[in-house]
XYZ file of C-alpha atoms in Angstrom:
181
model
C 83.937 74.645 114.796
C 85.659 75.463 111.553
C 84.899 78.425 109.356
C 84.177 77.931 105.709
C 86.922 79.469 103.663
C 85.850 82.034 101.127
C 86.926 81.588 97.526
C 89.636 84.037 96.516
C 88.411 87.133 94.698
C 90.959 86.672 91.961
C 93.583 84.266 90.798
C 97.197 85.131 90.121
C 98.880 83.293 87.282
C 102.593 82.423 87.435
C 103.410 85.379 85.151
C 101.416 87.859 87.282
C 101.849 89.755 90.543
C 99.648 91.695 92.939
C 100.431 95.354 93.604
C 98.849 97.510 96.283
C 97.963 100.875 94.774
C 96.237 104.114 95.610
C 94.168 105.937 93.004
C 92.946 109.519 93.206
C 89.864 110.668 91.314
C 88.102 114.014 91.461
C 85.801 112.632 94.144
C 87.637 109.890 96.032
C 90.805 108.189 97.198
C 90.752 104.501 96.379
C 93.068 101.769 97.657
C 93.128 98.275 96.335
C 94.953 95.280 94.966
C 95.868 95.299 91.287
C 96.745 92.127 89.375
C 99.252 92.794 86.576
C 101.891 90.956 84.593
C 105.195 90.571 86.455
C 106.984 92.442 83.691
C 104.910 95.600 84.298
C 106.476 98.448 86.243
C 103.312 99.502 88.058
C 104.592 102.987 88.925
C 104.916 103.958 85.273
C 102.234 101.699 83.791
C 99.729 104.481 83.088
C 102.418 106.411 81.184
C 102.873 103.602 78.664
C 101.010 102.669 75.503
C 99.962 99.396 77.173
C 97.917 101.175 79.835
C 94.393 99.784 79.917
C 91.176 101.765 79.439
C 90.055 100.520 82.864
C 91.781 99.114 85.892
C 90.229 96.576 88.221
C 91.028 96.813 91.931
C 90.231 94.026 94.352
C 89.615 94.355 98.088
C 89.264 98.076 97.588
C 88.396 100.863 99.999
C 86.894 104.082 98.704
C 87.069 107.294 100.724
C 84.926 110.073 99.250
C 86.601 113.463 99.522
C 83.637 115.684 98.684
C 81.174 114.273 101.193
C 81.579 116.922 103.888
C 83.183 116.685 107.319
C 82.159 113.083 107.991
C 84.230 110.591 106.055
C 82.756 107.164 105.579
C 84.810 104.635 103.646
C 83.165 101.966 101.551
C 84.622 98.549 100.832
C 84.227 96.639 97.581
C 85.492 93.219 96.592
C 85.951 94.384 93.004
C 86.026 97.927 91.633
C 86.543 98.990 88.016
C 87.854 102.501 87.334
C 88.126 104.173 83.947
C 91.721 105.264 83.397
C 90.351 108.578 82.127
C 88.960 109.240 85.631
C 92.325 108.744 87.334
C 93.904 112.026 88.458
C 96.876 110.494 90.306
C 98.199 106.989 90.893
C 100.938 105.379 92.990
C 102.067 102.196 94.660
C 101.419 101.821 98.362
C 104.422 101.137 100.544
C 106.029 98.686 101.102
C 105.418 97.895 97.396
C 107.999 99.728 95.284
C 109.518 99.799 91.836
C 113.133 100.694 91.132
C 113.583 104.332 90.136
C 113.001 104.976 86.459
C 116.003 107.217 85.855
C 119.761 107.270 86.371
C 120.499 109.558 89.348
C 123.991 110.192 87.940
C 122.692 111.299 84.554
C 124.298 114.580 83.520
C 122.300 117.675 82.609
C 119.247 116.741 84.693
C 117.928 118.181 87.925
C 115.009 117.830 90.310
C 112.806 120.937 90.296
C 110.676 121.287 93.444
C 107.039 121.849 92.464
C 103.642 122.054 94.044
C 100.876 120.426 92.029
C 97.212 121.101 92.666
C 94.911 118.429 91.308
C 91.243 118.180 92.322
C 91.283 118.678 96.125
C 94.840 117.430 96.470
C 98.086 119.280 97.010
C 101.167 117.365 95.915
C 104.592 118.668 96.853
C 107.473 116.906 95.160
C 110.054 117.074 92.409
C 109.793 117.169 88.649
C 112.833 115.742 86.816
C 113.915 118.149 84.074
C 116.773 118.806 81.687
C 119.019 121.581 83.011
C 118.085 123.900 80.146
C 114.306 123.509 80.657
C 111.949 125.300 83.027
C 108.643 123.917 84.300
C 106.809 126.234 81.908
C 108.824 125.051 78.913
C 108.394 121.404 79.948
C 104.617 121.829 80.110
C 104.585 123.596 76.730
C 106.429 120.848 74.881
C 105.490 117.601 76.600
C 102.441 115.736 75.366
C 102.335 112.987 77.963
C 99.047 112.198 79.655
C 100.659 111.373 83.019
C 103.662 113.172 84.472
C 105.975 111.776 87.149
C 106.456 113.541 90.478
C 109.196 112.192 92.738
C 109.498 112.237 96.557
C 105.892 113.381 96.867
C 103.900 114.509 99.885
C 100.173 114.368 99.142
C 97.506 116.088 101.243
C 93.835 116.812 100.758
C 93.013 120.494 101.116
C 89.452 119.965 102.331
C 89.911 116.844 104.465
C 93.118 117.371 106.485
C 92.193 114.448 108.753
C 93.301 112.152 105.912
C 96.869 113.107 106.796
C 99.826 113.247 104.437
C 100.777 110.434 102.105
C 104.527 110.276 101.468
C 105.484 108.285 98.397
C 108.680 108.034 96.373
C 106.817 108.301 93.058
C 103.378 109.366 91.848
C 102.032 109.915 88.357
C 99.563 112.742 87.883
C 97.239 113.559 84.993
C 98.914 116.602 83.483
C 95.835 118.181 81.900
C 94.024 118.254 85.280
C 96.945 119.723 87.186
C 98.046 123.196 88.160
C 101.834 123.416 88.583
C 103.423 125.995 90.886
C 107.076 126.821 91.502
C 108.053 128.789 94.616
């Protein structure tokens, strides 16, 4: 007996690619497949002026983070998320983009920071000019999303989710609390 094959949920044109991403909102962690142009650097996409008002994820899984001790994931074939609801965003390994800076650039350093955003704690590095502190950076920058490098992400209320380790995450600056130890 043969099984009927299901039609694909989406089509990928020759100038497009599929990226596996994880999105954090104030109430959920969402994983899914994102179809974008090949020329897009997915890691920094939301920081650009070509970022969409909504993203569409296919084959997504939603894990609510405010539902109490019992976590029950939901699966959706297609999920549309307003970019304004996104608190943090990153590629899922093994998907990766090349780093977006020159590691040999003079007068720059990685400042270890802890970022609290919704129920998440993100420990990583903020790339700064040597003459700038985190406070000064936050005073002068007007970017919607800020890059955090070499990040470890945990949920404060649902430790059973474990720790996500990613080379790069963008976080919504206005929803974040930055701490320096």
